[in-house]
Amino acid sequence: MVKILNVVGARPNFMKMAPIIAAINRRSNEVSQTLVHTGQHYDEAMSSVFFGDLRMPEPDITLETRSGTPTRQMARIMPLFEEVLISQQPDWVVVVGDVNSTIACALVASKLNVRIAHVEAGLRSFDRTMPEEVNRLLTDQLADLLLTPSADADANLLREGIPAERIVRVGNVMIDTLFQQLERARYSTILDELELRPREFAALTLHRPANVDDPESLGRILFAVGSIARELPVIFPAHPRTQARMREFDMVAPVGVRVIAPLGYLDFLQLWSNAQMTLTDSGGLQEETTALGVPCLTLRNNTERPITIEQGSNRLVGSNPARIICAARKILSGRVSYAGRAPELWDGHAADRIVEELIARSNRKLSGQQHRHRVTEPQRRAMKV
Ligand code: UD1
């Protein structure tokens, strides 16, 4: 029996982990699993609602971490996760994405010689001022198995000297979830609740520190969105960080921009998939809109997901109001075609390929071809002192 320990911590992790848990359950005669939630996100709206929406089991273990600076967050996660690993003794730790919990848990696993599989490996924005970029680079250096969503990710890893035998392109797990939940999302009543008709509004999300922690950049983006809102109502489910900054900077949303609480997965899917366009600085939404061909304006100057521009419906517009407004007008006037296509292997079966690979590599280890070992007895004893 292969023993897998899955880690989730923050909102964008849940939709990546849900299909992996389901795929492991389909192979339950060969694999057992434990789900650990680091507690990085803890609100009902940022965390709990997703477990119901995605039909995920409750975490087996939840760490008491809560908010703090990134360093404090990680410093709280690491000793708690170390205890978990020592008591659980898994064959693999599976981490997803690029949040602080991802690198914190990967680092602990590497110290205890537990094998690490990183899902969504190889994405690069080449912008090290983004906390997520540093998390990606370091997690990929530590991982034993790098499961990538696209060819550009493979190329990034090879360029960084990661041996080719550790890299496996499996496709995009978040799109597994999207396809699985699309039908259920159609029962959401969110459009009625907000009195919206399909294609007659835009959806906005905003939470990156570079956009929201600086009053000038937040002001510029809100100005641009306000200008778009004169022609098309904008619905803005606002992240707690962004709500806090708007209060701190004494900013209110412009006329036509409706700020609402963060939405659960199904309501949010129903919202953005019916929007005429989305405006966002999220990583995940760039991919999700690409999979369904919804025009997406990304409020950043770079993206770690270039395939969403090359093949999908995404455009980078930064935080410059003129650029944002000009791109939105093109969509409003119907002058541009955003008919992209879903990249190869974004087909709803990435999680099955991941589990297949984990099982195959575990069996190889049993036959003596891999030599990484589990937590040692001295390490266990040291822990208890
Ligand atoms: C994190 C991820 C980011 C992801 C985003 C999605 C990192 C480095 N960043 O950013 O990649 O796109 O989540 O949501 O891990 N807060 C609450 N309730 C919560 C969670 C957070 O009120 O449940 C507030 C806290 O005041 C916290 C702030 O939001 O300080 C920011 O949360 P944090 O986890 O530090 O990072 P995010 O900005 O959410």
XYZ file of C-alpha atoms and ligand atoms in Angstrom:
424
model
C 0.000 0.000 0.000
C 1.427 3.383 -1.014
C 0.870 6.013 1.679
C 0.293 9.565 0.466
C 0.042 12.700 2.555
C -1.711 15.546 0.753
C -1.201 19.169 1.810
C -3.590 22.096 1.351
C -3.306 25.533 2.905
C -4.834 28.369 0.961
C -7.821 28.926 -1.323
C -6.180 28.108 -4.667
C -4.981 24.758 -3.299
C -8.428 23.290 -2.756
C -9.502 23.055 -6.410
C -6.138 21.503 -7.305
C -6.232 18.892 -4.558
C -9.905 17.839 -4.862
C -9.460 15.769 -8.059
C -6.276 14.156 -6.698
C -8.142 12.981 -3.584
C -10.914 11.572 -5.783
C -8.399 9.840 -8.075
C -6.642 8.263 -5.083
C -10.013 7.038 -3.799
C -10.526 5.288 -7.140
C -7.292 3.355 -6.454
C -7.947 2.760 -2.737
C -6.834 -0.864 -2.960
C -3.314 0.368 -3.811
C -3.027 3.784 -2.122
C -4.043 5.304 1.212
C -4.170 9.042 1.881
C -4.166 11.609 4.659
C -5.215 15.222 4.125
C -3.437 17.967 6.084
C -4.718 21.570 6.103
C -2.043 24.008 7.257
C -4.613 26.617 8.310
C -3.066 29.390 6.168
C -6.574 30.303 5.030
C -9.164 29.704 7.717
C -12.281 31.819 7.039
C -15.510 30.100 6.064
C -15.403 32.091 2.809
C -11.728 31.429 2.039
C -11.581 27.796 3.106
C -14.517 25.813 4.603
C -17.006 26.542 1.814
C -14.700 24.862 -0.706
C -14.787 21.522 1.074
C -18.564 21.317 0.573
C -18.533 22.753 -2.946
C -15.783 20.421 -4.133
C -17.073 17.421 -2.164
C -13.741 17.090 -0.453
C -13.437 15.141 2.790
C -12.736 17.214 5.887
C -8.978 17.393 6.583
C -7.696 14.567 8.768
C -5.331 17.026 10.426
C -5.601 20.826 10.661
C -2.685 22.907 11.902
C -3.385 26.051 13.898
C -1.488 28.621 11.843
C -3.609 31.678 11.043
C -2.519 34.992 9.547
C 0.766 36.736 10.053
C 3.649 37.874 7.916
C 4.696 35.190 5.418
C 7.729 34.373 7.569
C 5.659 33.951 10.716
C 3.070 31.910 8.828
C 5.748 29.511 7.585
C 7.547 29.444 10.918
C 4.314 28.276 12.565
C 3.520 25.688 9.902
C 6.916 23.988 9.840
C 7.307 22.478 13.356
C 3.652 21.410 13.380
C 3.995 19.758 9.994
C 7.221 18.095 11.101
C 5.331 16.372 13.925
C 2.690 15.221 11.471
C 5.249 13.756 9.084
C 7.084 11.952 11.826
C 3.920 10.359 13.137
C 2.412 9.583 9.712
C 5.505 8.258 7.902
C 4.136 8.681 4.369
C 5.816 7.473 1.178
C 5.011 10.770 -0.538
C 4.081 14.309 0.426
C 1.990 15.881 -2.333
C 2.060 19.689 -2.445
C 0.221 21.822 -4.992
C 0.693 25.312 -6.413
C 2.813 28.103 -5.031
C 1.457 29.370 -1.732
C 3.457 29.766 1.476
C 2.125 26.422 2.762
C 3.532 24.691 -0.343
C 7.152 25.657 0.277
C 6.902 25.394 4.087
C 5.738 21.760 3.894
C 8.105 20.839 1.061
C 11.022 22.119 3.115
C 10.009 20.027 6.123
C 9.539 16.912 3.979
C 12.972 17.346 2.437
C 14.593 17.618 5.895
C 12.947 14.325 6.860
C 13.817 12.611 3.581
C 10.220 12.071 2.623
C 9.658 12.136 -1.109
C 7.908 15.226 -2.458
C 5.611 15.424 -5.475
C 4.902 18.973 -6.660
C 1.734 19.447 -8.676
C 1.774 22.470 -11.020
C 5.566 22.430 -11.136
C 7.637 24.546 -13.512
C 5.505 27.701 -13.823
C 7.614 30.869 -13.834
C 6.745 34.571 -13.980
C 10.469 35.446 -13.799
C 9.503 38.090 -11.242
C 11.119 37.346 -7.909
C 9.335 40.187 -6.170
C 6.229 37.953 -6.260
C 6.150 35.728 -3.165
C 4.694 32.904 -5.265
C 7.650 32.918 -7.679
C 10.129 32.243 -4.891
C 7.830 29.533 -3.522
C 7.709 27.869 -6.970
C 11.456 27.989 -7.564
C 12.317 26.518 -4.193
C 9.616 23.862 -4.128
C 10.709 22.644 -7.560
C 14.317 22.392 -6.417
C 13.245 20.217 -3.488
C 10.728 17.994 -5.282
C 11.501 14.422 -6.338
C 8.636 14.349 -8.803
C 7.673 17.446 -10.776
C 4.196 17.179 -12.275
C 3.739 19.902 -14.870
C 0.686 21.347 -16.639
C 2.285 22.360 -19.946
C 5.394 22.197 -22.147
C 6.645 25.665 -21.130
C 6.860 24.405 -17.538
C 8.972 21.411 -18.616
C 11.344 23.752 -20.464
C 11.708 26.036 -17.419
C 12.628 23.098 -15.203
C 15.149 21.660 -17.631
C 16.758 25.097 -17.939
C 17.131 25.164 -14.140
C 18.984 21.870 -14.200
C 16.225 19.580 -12.939
C 16.909 16.064 -14.278
C 14.448 15.079 -17.020
C 13.501 11.818 -15.287
C 11.933 13.759 -12.424
C 9.614 15.741 -14.738
C 6.272 14.343 -15.897
C 3.755 16.390 -17.860
C 0.304 15.447 -16.579
C -1.861 18.423 -17.563
C -3.878 20.785 -15.411
C -5.630 19.462 -12.295
C -7.590 22.655 -11.823
C -9.266 22.010 -15.148
C -10.232 18.517 -13.894
C -12.199 20.284 -11.157
C -13.643 22.832 -13.546
C -15.045 20.165 -15.870
C -16.314 18.079 -12.944
C -18.158 20.982 -11.314
C -19.472 22.886 -14.334
C -22.812 21.084 -14.369
C -23.378 21.555 -10.620
C -22.450 25.245 -10.862
C -25.408 25.751 -13.215
C -27.690 25.216 -10.172
C -26.110 28.154 -8.353
C -28.552 31.014 -7.830
C -25.861 33.676 -7.681
C -26.921 35.418 -10.919
C -30.502 35.779 -9.647
C -29.333 36.907 -6.226
C -27.247 39.652 -7.810
C -29.945 40.344 -10.451
C -27.551 39.723 -13.337
C -28.111 38.435 -16.832
C -25.467 36.370 -18.657
C -22.866 38.473 -20.569
C -24.227 41.719 -19.121
C -21.552 42.202 -16.482
C -17.831 41.802 -15.820
C -16.247 39.893 -12.915
C -13.252 41.302 -11.024
C -10.838 39.714 -8.537
C -7.855 41.468 -7.017
C -5.544 40.471 -4.200
C -1.844 40.525 -5.195
C 0.277 42.537 -2.766
C 1.797 44.492 -5.708
C -1.687 45.656 -6.731
C -3.486 46.143 -3.440
C -0.875 46.983 -0.788
C 0.146 50.235 -2.499
C -2.554 52.952 -2.468
C -1.420 54.341 -5.814
C -1.667 51.090 -7.744
C -4.928 50.110 -6.061
C -6.287 53.579 -6.867
C -5.217 53.292 -10.530
C -6.905 49.921 -10.951
C -10.117 51.052 -9.237
C -10.164 54.145 -11.470
C -9.888 51.973 -14.605
C -12.516 49.537 -13.389
C -14.797 52.469 -12.538
C -14.484 53.699 -16.101
C -15.422 50.255 -17.486
C -18.321 50.095 -15.016
C -19.951 53.063 -16.767
C -20.634 50.719 -19.673
C -20.811 47.329 -17.955
C -21.548 46.589 -14.274
C -18.570 45.035 -12.484
C -19.031 42.431 -9.743
C -16.102 42.319 -7.336
C -15.911 39.431 -4.824
C -13.179 40.975 -2.706
C -10.411 39.027 -0.952
C -10.040 39.864 2.796
C -6.624 41.441 2.126
C -8.130 43.802 -0.463
C -11.095 44.700 1.728
C -8.693 45.487 4.576
C -6.508 47.701 2.351
C -9.486 49.606 0.948
C -10.599 50.375 4.515
C -7.061 51.328 5.524
C -6.622 53.662 2.509
C -10.130 55.047 2.941
C -11.096 53.984 -0.592
C -14.572 53.132 -1.787
C -15.472 51.216 -4.921
C -16.448 53.447 -7.878
C -20.076 53.698 -8.994
C -21.089 50.568 -10.906
C -18.599 48.326 -9.098
C -20.342 46.034 -6.624
C -18.095 44.751 -3.850
C -19.321 41.468 -2.408
C -17.797 38.901 -0.038
C -15.521 36.198 -1.534
C -17.630 33.480 -3.164
C -17.457 29.710 -2.889
C -16.283 27.656 -5.858
C -19.657 26.908 -7.457
C -21.081 30.421 -7.125
C -17.864 31.941 -8.422
C -17.729 29.545 -11.358
C -21.313 30.393 -12.251
C -20.448 34.096 -11.998
C -17.273 34.313 -14.079
C -18.304 31.775 -16.697
C -21.328 33.954 -17.476
C -19.417 37.226 -17.480
C -18.710 39.133 -20.682
C -15.138 39.457 -19.430
C -13.091 38.879 -16.294
C -10.486 41.233 -14.850
C -8.114 39.561 -12.427
C -4.676 39.253 -10.916
C -5.261 35.620 -9.934
C -3.163 32.861 -11.460
C -5.882 30.218 -11.507
C -8.553 32.317 -13.161
C -6.290 32.912 -16.175
C -6.296 29.160 -16.753
C -9.956 28.583 -15.989
C -11.098 31.334 -18.370
C -8.812 29.860 -21.027
C -10.456 26.452 -20.631
C -13.924 27.948 -21.222
C -12.917 30.711 -23.667
C -14.072 33.640 -21.500
C -12.078 36.837 -22.256
C -9.681 37.564 -19.382
C -7.740 40.775 -18.753
C -4.910 40.082 -16.330
C -3.993 43.041 -14.152
C -0.296 42.183 -14.048
C 2.741 42.826 -16.230
C 3.784 39.199 -16.354
C 2.285 35.766 -16.030
C 3.657 32.384 -15.042
C 1.025 30.918 -17.342
C 2.054 32.170 -20.835
C 0.127 29.384 -22.527
C -3.106 31.180 -21.542
C -2.004 34.048 -23.786
C -0.454 31.999 -26.594
C -3.388 29.615 -26.864
C -6.126 30.923 -24.596
C -8.323 33.944 -23.985
C -5.984 35.851 -21.667
C -4.326 39.265 -22.215
C -1.858 41.057 -19.925
C -2.871 44.655 -19.216
C -0.880 45.581 -16.085
C -2.228 48.297 -13.806
C -2.097 51.196 -16.257
C -5.654 52.617 -16.577
C -5.331 53.541 -20.267
C -4.224 50.017 -21.155
C -6.930 48.362 -19.065
C -9.710 50.565 -20.428
C -8.528 50.195 -24.043
C -8.442 46.374 -23.792
C -11.887 46.291 -22.148
C -13.354 48.557 -24.864
C -12.100 46.165 -27.542
C -14.001 43.336 -25.886
C -17.104 45.483 -25.365
C -17.148 46.505 -29.006
C -16.701 42.910 -30.151
C -13.640 44.012 -32.163
C -11.381 41.255 -30.901
C -11.908 37.558 -31.033
C -10.814 35.788 -27.908
C -11.697 32.368 -29.196
C -8.813 30.458 -27.710
C -8.540 26.766 -27.147
C -7.763 24.574 -24.159
C -4.117 23.462 -24.175
C -3.154 19.836 -24.620
C -3.795 17.597 -21.572
C -6.176 20.106 -20.007
C -8.726 17.379 -20.477
C -10.132 16.545 -17.053
C -7.846 13.539 -16.430
C -4.677 15.097 -14.976
C -5.287 13.700 -11.472
C -5.536 10.121 -12.717
C -2.192 10.541 -14.477
C -0.683 11.909 -11.245
C -1.846 8.961 -9.139
C -0.671 6.513 -11.787
C 2.794 8.095 -11.669
C 2.954 8.062 -7.858
C 2.061 4.373 -7.767
C 4.504 3.479 -10.548
C 7.381 5.306 -8.854
C 6.603 3.807 -5.448
C 6.704 0.323 -6.934
C 10.029 1.133 -8.561
C 11.363 2.168 -5.169
C 10.239 -1.147 -3.684
C 12.179 -2.970 -6.359
C 15.305 -1.115 -5.259
C 15.738 1.474 -7.992
C 15.220 4.499 -5.737
C 17.165 5.126 -2.583
C 15.515 7.990 -0.853
C 14.382 6.792 2.539
C 11.834 7.720 5.094
C 12.318 9.496 8.420
C 15.059 7.708 10.296
C 14.821 6.328 13.802
C 17.382 8.827 15.210
C 15.299 11.628 13.706
C 12.218 10.235 15.411
C 14.041 10.072 18.727
C 15.431 13.591 18.294
C 11.911 14.825 17.719
C 10.673 13.363 20.983
C 13.409 14.962 23.104
C -2.459 33.628 -0.802
C -1.395 33.088 -1.742
C -1.734 33.470 -3.172
C -3.146 33.073 -3.540
C -4.097 33.702 -2.537
C -5.550 33.362 -2.878
C 0.863 33.003 -0.751
C 2.220 33.564 -0.857
N -0.094 33.648 -1.463
O -2.351 35.038 -0.794
O -0.834 32.797 -4.055
O -3.463 33.512 -4.844
O -3.748 33.217 -1.236
O -6.424 33.644 -1.907
O 0.646 32.019 -0.075
N -7.041 36.484 5.437
C -8.238 36.363 6.083
N -8.846 35.158 6.083
C -8.298 34.071 5.490
C -7.061 34.213 4.849
C -6.450 35.413 4.819
O -8.763 37.303 6.629
O -8.922 32.998 5.527
C -6.396 37.803 5.403
C -5.383 37.954 6.483
O -5.488 39.234 6.998
C -4.072 37.798 5.768
C -4.386 38.324 4.393
O -5.766 37.988 4.167
O -3.044 38.480 6.383
C -3.538 37.687 3.319
O -3.564 36.276 3.437
P -2.288 35.397 3.092
O -2.570 33.978 3.356
O -1.101 36.014 3.740
O -2.024 35.596 1.559
P -3.023 35.874 0.376
O -2.920 37.304 0.009
O -4.381 35.329 0.681
